[in-house]
Amino acid sequence: MKVLDISMIIVSTAMMLYTCQSTSNLHPLILVPGAGGNQFEARLTKEYKPTSLVCNRWYPLKKDFEGWFRIWFDTSVLLAPFTKCFNQRMKLYYDTNLDDYYNAPGVQTRVTNFGSTTSLLYLDPNLKKITEYMAPLVNALQQFGYRDGRNLFGAPYDFRYGLAAEGHPSHVGTKFLMDLKELIETASNSNAGKPIILLSHSLGGLFILQLLNRNPESWCQKYIKHFIALSAPWGGTVDQMVTFASGNTLGVPLVNPLLVREEQRSSESNMWLLPSPKVFGTTRPLVITPNAAYSAHDIPKFFKDIGFSQGVLPYTSRILPLLDNSTAPQVPVTCIIGSGVKTPETLFYGDGDFDKRPEIVYGDGDGTVNMLSLLAIESNWGNNSHQPLKMTKLQGVSHSDILKDDIALEKIVEEISCINSENATGILLVSKA
């Protein structure tokens, strides 16, 4: 307790070096959401082959004159027959010859309102109360002086797709990085050349880190003022093992997780979020059955044993090398994370049946991402004197609540205020709140 008090005094003293105040001359800010954090649309073509009468090409009825409809998020997924349609339409396929992923036959998808925060506010604009995502954060930023399309921008994407290691194509994910890079340059140029503040949630942080790693340091220094990562799963999550083994409803009520498991297993980005052997080690058991124990190193065997052997090749060739290939971006980084929320740490399948929900032993984290993963970037970069890094922990704030909790929003806006202050400096701080 005494050590914590001293730490807080040091942090408080260091923070006084900042002049944090609101200003009318703000650095442009781009929001990058996490997995499932923005709306996107689909359209069915004549190649689409429905698996049932319900899943015919005219469903759903609510679509525009070109046939586009919002596939994420749509409340029809709550009903079992429609959940099956959703599973079929959202599923990705991996082509071993192309070494890349593609949509289900007859399903076209698109992300709307790129550059705006519109599709990040609510997953279903007709159900704002229960599908709220970045609306509280955007509202707080607007109160600070940011305006959508002027100095505040959003970068929605098709979150099913991820990225791959060097030498492997990843058409959709790579195009998103190109679009994001162009948005950064456009936003900077339209704001008198001011460099950008990038603010991500969850999976969005992994995309931003890859963007910074894949561009010259000179470009990053010119266009990036600061990178703020909220709840970033730098080393993956144990919770993702549940997704692959038994399916995950992501908190959506009434949905049978087994009806969406196939689609979730097909997601390229979901593979990216599996526990990294570099972070979780090669011997620590994460999943235990009567016949086997699986560490992060054993994911290929885990895939085979859960009946997903087709995932072994893309995981070992495309994803596993990617997990070990991220470096400090040499731009100031602030990580704001939740802590003290029980988070899946070890999964027990007592009878070895992966169709059933496991017994779970919980540890520290934000309810979704383990503390080991949230702090991985600190472990990797802590000794890099050229990498400004600040880590802020928010006790009791969960993975999703970090976007709407009053204390979390206050901390985020305070950080942005400090970055916008002319006297802000790149001091390495470890803050505990």
Coordinates of C-alpha atoms in Angstrom, one line a residue:
M1 CA 0.0 0.0 0.0
K2 CA 2.9 2.3 0.8
V3 CA 4.5 1.6 -2.5
L4 CA 1.3 2.5 -4.4
D5 CA 1.1 5.8 -2.5
I6 CA 4.6 6.7 -3.4
S7 CA 3.9 5.8 -7.1
M8 CA 0.9 8.0 -7.1
I9 CA 2.9 11.0 -5.7
I10 CA 5.6 10.5 -8.4
V11 CA 2.9 10.4 -11.1
S12 CA 1.1 13.4 -9.7
T13 CA 4.3 15.4 -9.6
A14 CA 5.2 14.4 -13.1
M15 CA 1.7 15.3 -14.4
M16 CA 2.2 18.8 -13.1
L17 CA 4.8 19.2 -15.9
Y18 CA 1.9 19.2 -18.3
T19 CA -0.2 22.3 -19.0
C20 CA -3.5 20.5 -19.8
Q21 CA -6.1 22.8 -21.1
S22 CA -8.8 23.0 -23.7
T23 CA -7.9 24.8 -26.9
S24 CA -9.6 25.9 -30.1
N25 CA -6.6 24.8 -32.2
L26 CA -6.9 21.0 -31.7
H27 CA -4.8 18.3 -33.3
P28 CA -7.1 16.2 -35.6
L29 CA -8.3 13.0 -33.9
I30 CA -9.1 9.7 -35.7
L31 CA -11.1 6.9 -33.9
V32 CA -10.4 3.3 -34.8
P33 CA -13.0 0.8 -33.3
G34 CA -12.5 -2.7 -32.0
A35 CA -14.0 -5.9 -33.4
G36 CA -17.7 -5.6 -33.8
G37 CA -17.4 -1.8 -33.1
N38 CA -19.0 -0.4 -36.3
Q39 CA -21.9 -1.0 -38.6
F40 CA -21.3 -2.6 -42.0
E41 CA -23.6 -3.7 -44.8
A42 CA -24.1 -6.7 -47.1
R43 CA -25.8 -7.4 -50.4
L44 CA -26.9 -10.8 -51.8
T45 CA -26.2 -11.6 -55.5
K46 CA -27.5 -14.4 -57.7
E47 CA -24.6 -16.6 -56.6
Y48 CA -26.0 -16.6 -53.1
K49 CA -27.4 -20.1 -52.2
P50 CA -29.7 -19.9 -49.2
T51 CA -29.6 -22.9 -46.9
S52 CA -33.3 -22.6 -45.9
L53 CA -36.5 -20.9 -47.0
V54 CA -35.9 -18.2 -44.3
C55 CA -32.4 -17.4 -45.8
N56 CA -33.7 -16.4 -49.2
R57 CA -32.2 -13.5 -51.2
W58 CA -35.1 -11.2 -50.3
Y59 CA -34.4 -11.3 -46.6
P60 CA -34.2 -9.0 -44.8
L61 CA -37.0 -6.7 -46.2
K62 CA -35.3 -3.5 -45.0
K63 CA -32.7 -2.7 -47.7
D64 CA -32.0 0.1 -50.0
F65 CA -32.8 0.2 -53.7
E66 CA -29.5 -1.4 -54.6
G67 CA -30.1 -4.3 -52.2
W68 CA -27.8 -3.2 -49.4
F69 CA -28.8 -3.9 -45.8
R70 CA -27.1 -3.6 -42.5
I71 CA -25.7 -7.0 -41.6
W72 CA -24.0 -5.8 -38.4
F73 CA -25.7 -5.2 -36.2
D74 CA -29.2 -6.5 -37.0
T75 CA -31.6 -7.7 -34.3
S76 CA -32.9 -10.6 -36.4
V77 CA -29.7 -12.5 -35.2
L78 CA -31.6 -13.0 -31.9
L79 CA -33.9 -15.6 -33.5
A80 CA -32.5 -19.0 -34.2
P81 CA -33.5 -19.4 -37.9
F82 CA -32.1 -16.0 -38.6
T83 CA -29.0 -16.7 -36.6
K84 CA -28.2 -19.5 -39.0
C85 CA -28.6 -17.1 -41.9
F86 CA -26.3 -14.6 -40.2
N87 CA -23.7 -17.4 -39.7
Q88 CA -23.8 -18.3 -43.3
R89 CA -23.6 -14.7 -44.6
M90 CA -20.8 -13.6 -42.2
K91 CA -18.6 -16.6 -42.7
L92 CA -15.2 -16.2 -44.4
Y93 CA -13.4 -18.8 -46.5
Y94 CA -9.7 -19.3 -46.8
D95 CA -8.3 -20.2 -50.2
T96 CA -5.1 -22.2 -49.9
N97 CA -4.1 -21.3 -53.4
L98 CA -4.6 -17.6 -53.0
D99 CA -3.4 -17.7 -49.4
D100 CA -6.1 -15.2 -48.5
Y101 CA -9.7 -14.9 -47.2
Y102 CA -12.9 -14.0 -49.1
N103 CA -16.6 -13.7 -48.4
A104 CA -19.2 -16.4 -48.7
P105 CA -20.3 -16.9 -52.3
G106 CA -23.0 -14.4 -53.3
V107 CA -22.4 -12.1 -50.4
Q108 CA -20.9 -8.7 -51.0
T109 CA -20.0 -6.5 -48.0
R110 CA -19.1 -2.8 -47.6
V111 CA -18.2 -0.4 -44.8
T112 CA -20.2 2.9 -44.9
N113 CA -19.3 6.4 -43.7
F114 CA -15.6 5.9 -43.7
G115 CA -14.0 9.0 -42.3
S116 CA -17.0 9.8 -40.1
T117 CA -17.8 8.7 -36.6
T118 CA -21.5 7.9 -37.7
S119 CA -21.2 4.1 -37.8
L120 CA -19.2 3.9 -34.6
L121 CA -21.8 5.6 -32.4
Y122 CA -24.4 2.8 -32.3
L123 CA -24.4 -0.7 -33.8
D124 CA -28.1 -0.3 -34.5
P125 CA -29.2 3.4 -34.8
N126 CA -32.8 2.2 -34.1
L127 CA -31.8 0.8 -30.8
K128 CA -29.5 3.4 -29.4
K129 CA -29.9 2.6 -25.8
I130 CA -28.8 -1.0 -26.0
T131 CA -26.4 -0.9 -28.9
E132 CA -24.4 2.2 -27.9
Y133 CA -20.7 1.9 -28.7
M134 CA -18.6 5.1 -29.1
A135 CA -21.4 7.6 -28.6
P136 CA -20.5 8.6 -25.1
L137 CA -16.8 9.0 -26.1
V138 CA -17.7 11.1 -29.2
N139 CA -20.0 13.2 -27.1
A140 CA -17.2 13.9 -24.6
L141 CA -14.9 14.8 -27.4
Q142 CA -17.5 17.2 -28.9
Q143 CA -17.8 18.9 -25.5
F144 CA -14.0 19.4 -25.6
G145 CA -14.3 21.1 -29.0
Y146 CA -14.0 18.3 -31.6
R147 CA -16.4 18.2 -34.6
D148 CA -17.1 15.3 -36.9
G149 CA -15.6 15.7 -40.3
R150 CA -13.6 18.8 -39.3
N151 CA -11.1 17.6 -36.8
L152 CA -12.7 14.4 -35.6
F153 CA -12.9 11.3 -37.9
G154 CA -13.8 7.6 -37.7
A155 CA -12.1 4.7 -39.4
P156 CA -14.7 1.8 -39.5
Y157 CA -13.6 -1.5 -41.2
D158 CA -14.8 -5.0 -41.9
F159 CA -13.6 -6.4 -38.6
R160 CA -13.8 -10.1 -39.7
Y161 CA -10.6 -9.6 -41.7
G162 CA -7.2 -9.1 -40.1
L163 CA -3.7 -8.9 -41.4
A164 CA -1.0 -11.5 -42.2
A165 CA 2.7 -11.8 -41.7
E166 CA 5.1 -10.4 -44.3
G167 CA 5.0 -12.3 -47.6
H168 CA 1.3 -13.3 -47.2
P169 CA -1.5 -11.4 -48.9
S170 CA -4.3 -10.0 -46.8
H171 CA -6.3 -7.9 -49.3
V172 CA -9.1 -6.5 -47.2
G173 CA -7.0 -5.8 -44.1
T174 CA -4.2 -4.2 -46.2
K175 CA -6.7 -2.0 -48.0
F176 CA -8.0 -0.8 -44.7
L177 CA -4.4 0.2 -43.7
M178 CA -4.1 2.1 -47.0
D179 CA -7.4 3.9 -46.5
L180 CA -6.5 4.8 -42.9
K181 CA -3.1 6.1 -44.1
E182 CA -4.9 8.3 -46.7
L183 CA -7.4 9.5 -44.1
I184 CA -4.5 10.5 -41.7
E185 CA -2.8 12.5 -44.4
T186 CA -6.0 14.1 -45.6
A187 CA -7.1 15.0 -42.0
S188 CA -3.6 16.5 -41.3
N189 CA -3.6 18.5 -44.5
S190 CA -7.0 19.9 -43.9
N191 CA -6.0 21.0 -40.4
A192 CA -3.0 23.2 -41.3
G193 CA -0.6 20.2 -41.4
K194 CA -1.1 19.3 -37.7
P195 CA -0.1 15.7 -36.9
I196 CA -2.9 13.3 -35.9
I197 CA -3.9 11.8 -32.6
L198 CA -4.9 8.2 -33.2
L199 CA -7.3 6.7 -30.6
S200 CA -8.2 3.0 -30.8
H201 CA -10.3 0.5 -28.9
S202 CA -9.3 -3.1 -28.5
L203 CA -8.5 -4.8 -31.9
G204 CA -8.1 -1.3 -33.5
G205 CA -4.9 -0.9 -31.5
L206 CA -3.3 -3.9 -33.3
F207 CA -4.2 -2.4 -36.7
I208 CA -2.7 1.0 -35.8
L209 CA 0.5 -0.6 -34.5
Q210 CA 0.8 -2.5 -37.7
L211 CA 0.2 0.7 -39.7
L212 CA 3.0 2.4 -37.8
N213 CA 5.3 -0.5 -38.2
R214 CA 4.7 -0.8 -41.9
N215 CA 5.5 2.9 -42.7
P216 CA 8.8 4.8 -42.6
E217 CA 9.7 6.5 -39.3
S218 CA 9.8 9.8 -41.2
W219 CA 6.1 9.4 -42.2
C220 CA 5.1 8.5 -38.6
Q221 CA 7.0 11.5 -37.2
K222 CA 5.4 13.8 -39.7
Y223 CA 1.8 12.7 -39.4
I224 CA 1.3 11.1 -36.0
K225 CA 1.3 13.3 -32.9
H226 CA 0.2 10.5 -30.4
F227 CA -1.3 7.1 -30.3
I228 CA -3.8 6.4 -27.5
A229 CA -4.8 2.7 -27.2
L230 CA -7.8 1.7 -25.1
S231 CA -8.0 -1.9 -23.9
A232 CA -5.6 -3.2 -26.5
P233 CA -5.1 -7.0 -26.5
W234 CA -1.4 -6.9 -27.4
G235 CA -0.9 -10.5 -26.7
G236 CA -4.4 -11.9 -27.4
T237 CA -6.9 -13.2 -24.8
V238 CA -7.8 -16.6 -23.2
D239 CA -11.4 -15.7 -23.8
Q240 CA -10.8 -16.2 -27.5
M241 CA -10.1 -19.8 -26.8
V242 CA -13.7 -20.1 -25.7
T243 CA -14.8 -18.5 -28.9
F244 CA -13.1 -21.1 -31.0
A245 CA -14.0 -24.1 -28.8
S246 CA -17.6 -23.3 -27.9
G247 CA -18.7 -20.1 -29.7
N248 CA -19.3 -16.7 -28.1
T249 CA -22.4 -14.6 -28.0
L250 CA -20.4 -11.4 -27.3
G251 CA -23.1 -10.5 -24.7
V252 CA -26.0 -10.7 -27.2
P253 CA -28.9 -12.3 -25.3
L254 CA -30.9 -15.4 -26.5
V255 CA -28.3 -16.4 -29.1
N256 CA -27.1 -20.0 -29.1
P257 CA -23.3 -19.7 -29.3
L258 CA -23.0 -22.9 -31.3
L259 CA -25.0 -21.3 -34.1
V260 CA -22.4 -18.7 -34.6
R261 CA -19.3 -20.7 -33.8
E262 CA -18.6 -21.7 -37.4
E263 CA -18.6 -18.1 -38.5
Q264 CA -16.4 -17.0 -35.6
R265 CA -13.9 -19.7 -36.3
S266 CA -13.7 -18.5 -39.9
S267 CA -12.8 -14.9 -38.9
E268 CA -9.2 -14.0 -39.7
S269 CA -9.1 -11.3 -37.0
N270 CA -10.3 -13.8 -34.4
M271 CA -7.2 -15.8 -35.0
W272 CA -5.1 -12.7 -34.5
L273 CA -6.7 -12.4 -31.0
L274 CA -5.7 -15.8 -29.8
P275 CA -3.2 -15.9 -26.9
S276 CA 0.4 -15.2 -28.2
P277 CA 3.0 -17.8 -27.1
K278 CA 5.4 -14.9 -26.7
V279 CA 3.2 -13.3 -24.1
F280 CA 1.5 -16.3 -22.4
G281 CA 4.4 -18.6 -22.6
T282 CA 4.7 -22.1 -24.0
T283 CA 4.0 -24.2 -21.0
R284 CA 1.2 -22.5 -19.1
P285 CA -2.1 -24.4 -19.5
L286 CA -4.9 -22.2 -20.8
V287 CA -7.4 -25.0 -21.7
I288 CA -7.6 -28.3 -19.8
T289 CA -9.5 -31.4 -20.6
P290 CA -9.3 -35.0 -19.1
N291 CA -7.0 -35.9 -22.0
A292 CA -5.0 -32.8 -22.8
A293 CA -3.8 -29.4 -21.6
Y294 CA -3.2 -26.7 -24.2
S295 CA -0.9 -23.7 -23.8
A296 CA -0.6 -20.8 -26.3
H297 CA 2.1 -22.9 -28.0
D298 CA -0.4 -25.8 -28.5
I299 CA -3.0 -23.9 -30.5
P300 CA -2.5 -26.0 -33.7
K301 CA -3.3 -29.1 -31.7
F302 CA -6.1 -27.3 -30.0
F303 CA -7.6 -26.5 -33.4
K304 CA -7.5 -30.2 -34.5
D305 CA -9.0 -31.4 -31.2
I306 CA -12.0 -29.0 -31.4
G307 CA -12.7 -30.1 -35.0
F308 CA -11.1 -27.1 -36.7
S309 CA -8.1 -28.6 -38.5
Q310 CA -8.6 -26.3 -41.5
G311 CA -7.5 -23.4 -39.3
V312 CA -4.0 -24.8 -38.6
L313 CA -2.4 -23.8 -41.9
P314 CA -3.5 -20.1 -41.9
Y315 CA -2.7 -19.8 -38.2
T316 CA 0.8 -21.2 -38.4
S317 CA 1.8 -19.6 -41.7
R318 CA 0.0 -16.2 -41.5
I319 CA -0.9 -15.3 -37.9
L320 CA 1.8 -16.9 -35.7
P321 CA 4.7 -15.0 -37.4
L322 CA 2.6 -11.8 -37.2
L323 CA 2.4 -12.1 -33.4
D324 CA 6.1 -11.9 -33.1
N325 CA 6.6 -9.1 -35.6
S326 CA 5.7 -5.8 -34.0
T327 CA 8.1 -3.2 -32.9
A328 CA 8.0 0.1 -31.0
P329 CA 6.6 2.7 -33.4
Q330 CA 8.8 5.6 -32.1
V331 CA 5.8 7.9 -31.6
P332 CA 4.4 8.7 -28.2
V333 CA 2.0 6.0 -27.0
T334 CA -0.6 6.1 -24.1
C335 CA -2.3 2.8 -23.0
I336 CA -5.4 3.2 -21.0
I337 CA -6.7 -0.1 -19.6
G338 CA -9.2 -1.5 -17.1
S339 CA -8.1 -3.7 -14.2
G340 CA -9.6 -5.6 -11.3
V341 CA -12.3 -7.2 -13.4
K342 CA -12.5 -11.0 -13.3
T343 CA -11.2 -12.3 -16.6
P344 CA -11.0 -15.9 -18.0
E345 CA -7.6 -17.3 -17.3
T346 CA -8.0 -21.1 -17.4
L347 CA -10.7 -23.1 -19.1
F348 CA -11.8 -26.5 -17.9
Y349 CA -13.8 -28.9 -20.1
G350 CA -14.5 -31.6 -17.6
D351 CA -15.8 -34.2 -19.9
G352 CA -13.8 -33.0 -23.0
D353 CA -17.0 -31.8 -24.8
F354 CA -16.3 -28.5 -26.5
D355 CA -19.9 -28.1 -27.4
K356 CA -20.6 -27.3 -23.7
R357 CA -19.5 -24.2 -21.8
P358 CA -16.3 -24.6 -19.8
E359 CA -15.7 -24.1 -16.1
I360 CA -13.6 -21.0 -15.8
V361 CA -10.9 -19.9 -13.4
Y362 CA -10.6 -16.1 -13.4
G363 CA -7.7 -13.8 -13.0
D364 CA -7.0 -10.1 -13.4
G365 CA -7.8 -8.1 -16.5
D366 CA -10.7 -6.0 -17.9
G367 CA -13.2 -8.9 -18.2
T368 CA -12.1 -9.7 -21.8
V369 CA -8.4 -9.1 -22.0
N370 CA -6.0 -10.6 -19.5
M371 CA -3.7 -8.3 -17.6
L372 CA -0.7 -10.1 -19.0
S373 CA -1.8 -9.1 -22.5
L374 CA -2.8 -5.5 -21.6
L375 CA 0.7 -4.9 -20.2
A376 CA 2.6 -6.8 -22.8
I377 CA 3.6 -3.6 -24.6
E378 CA 5.1 -2.3 -21.4
S379 CA 7.2 -5.4 -21.1
N380 CA 8.3 -5.3 -24.7
W381 CA 9.1 -1.5 -24.8
G382 CA 9.9 -0.7 -21.2
N383 CA 13.7 -0.6 -21.8
N384 CA 13.4 1.3 -25.1
S385 CA 14.6 4.8 -24.2
H386 CA 13.4 6.1 -27.6
Q387 CA 9.8 5.0 -27.1
P388 CA 7.6 7.4 -25.0
L389 CA 5.1 5.2 -23.2
K390 CA 2.5 6.0 -20.6
M391 CA 0.3 3.3 -19.0
T392 CA -2.9 4.2 -17.1
K393 CA -4.9 1.6 -15.1
L394 CA -8.5 2.2 -14.2
Q395 CA -9.6 0.0 -11.4
G396 CA -12.9 -1.8 -12.0
V397 CA -13.4 -0.6 -15.6
S398 CA -14.3 -3.3 -18.0
H399 CA -13.3 -3.8 -21.7
S400 CA -16.4 -2.2 -23.1
D401 CA -17.2 0.3 -20.2
I402 CA -13.9 2.1 -20.9
L403 CA -15.8 3.9 -23.7
K404 CA -18.6 5.1 -21.5
D405 CA -17.5 5.0 -17.8
D406 CA -17.4 8.6 -16.5
I407 CA -14.0 8.3 -14.9
A408 CA -12.6 6.6 -18.0
L409 CA -14.0 9.3 -20.3
E410 CA -12.5 11.9 -18.0
K411 CA -9.1 10.3 -18.2
I412 CA -9.3 10.0 -22.0
V413 CA -10.2 13.6 -22.5
E414 CA -7.6 14.7 -19.9
E415 CA -5.0 12.8 -21.9
I416 CA -6.1 14.4 -25.2
S417 CA -6.0 17.8 -23.5
C418 CA -2.4 17.2 -22.4
I419 CA -1.4 16.1 -25.9
N420 CA -3.0 19.2 -27.4
S421 CA -1.3 21.5 -24.9
E422 CA 1.7 23.2 -26.4
N423 CA 3.8 22.4 -23.3
A424 CA 3.1 18.6 -23.3
T425 CA 6.2 16.6 -23.2
G426 CA 7.0 12.9 -24.0
I427 CA 7.6 11.8 -20.4
L428 CA 7.5 8.1 -19.6
L429 CA 4.8 7.6 -16.9
V430 CA 3.2 4.7 -15.3
S431 CA -0.1 5.9 -13.9
K432 CA -2.4 3.8 -11.6
A433 CA -5.9 5.0 -11.0

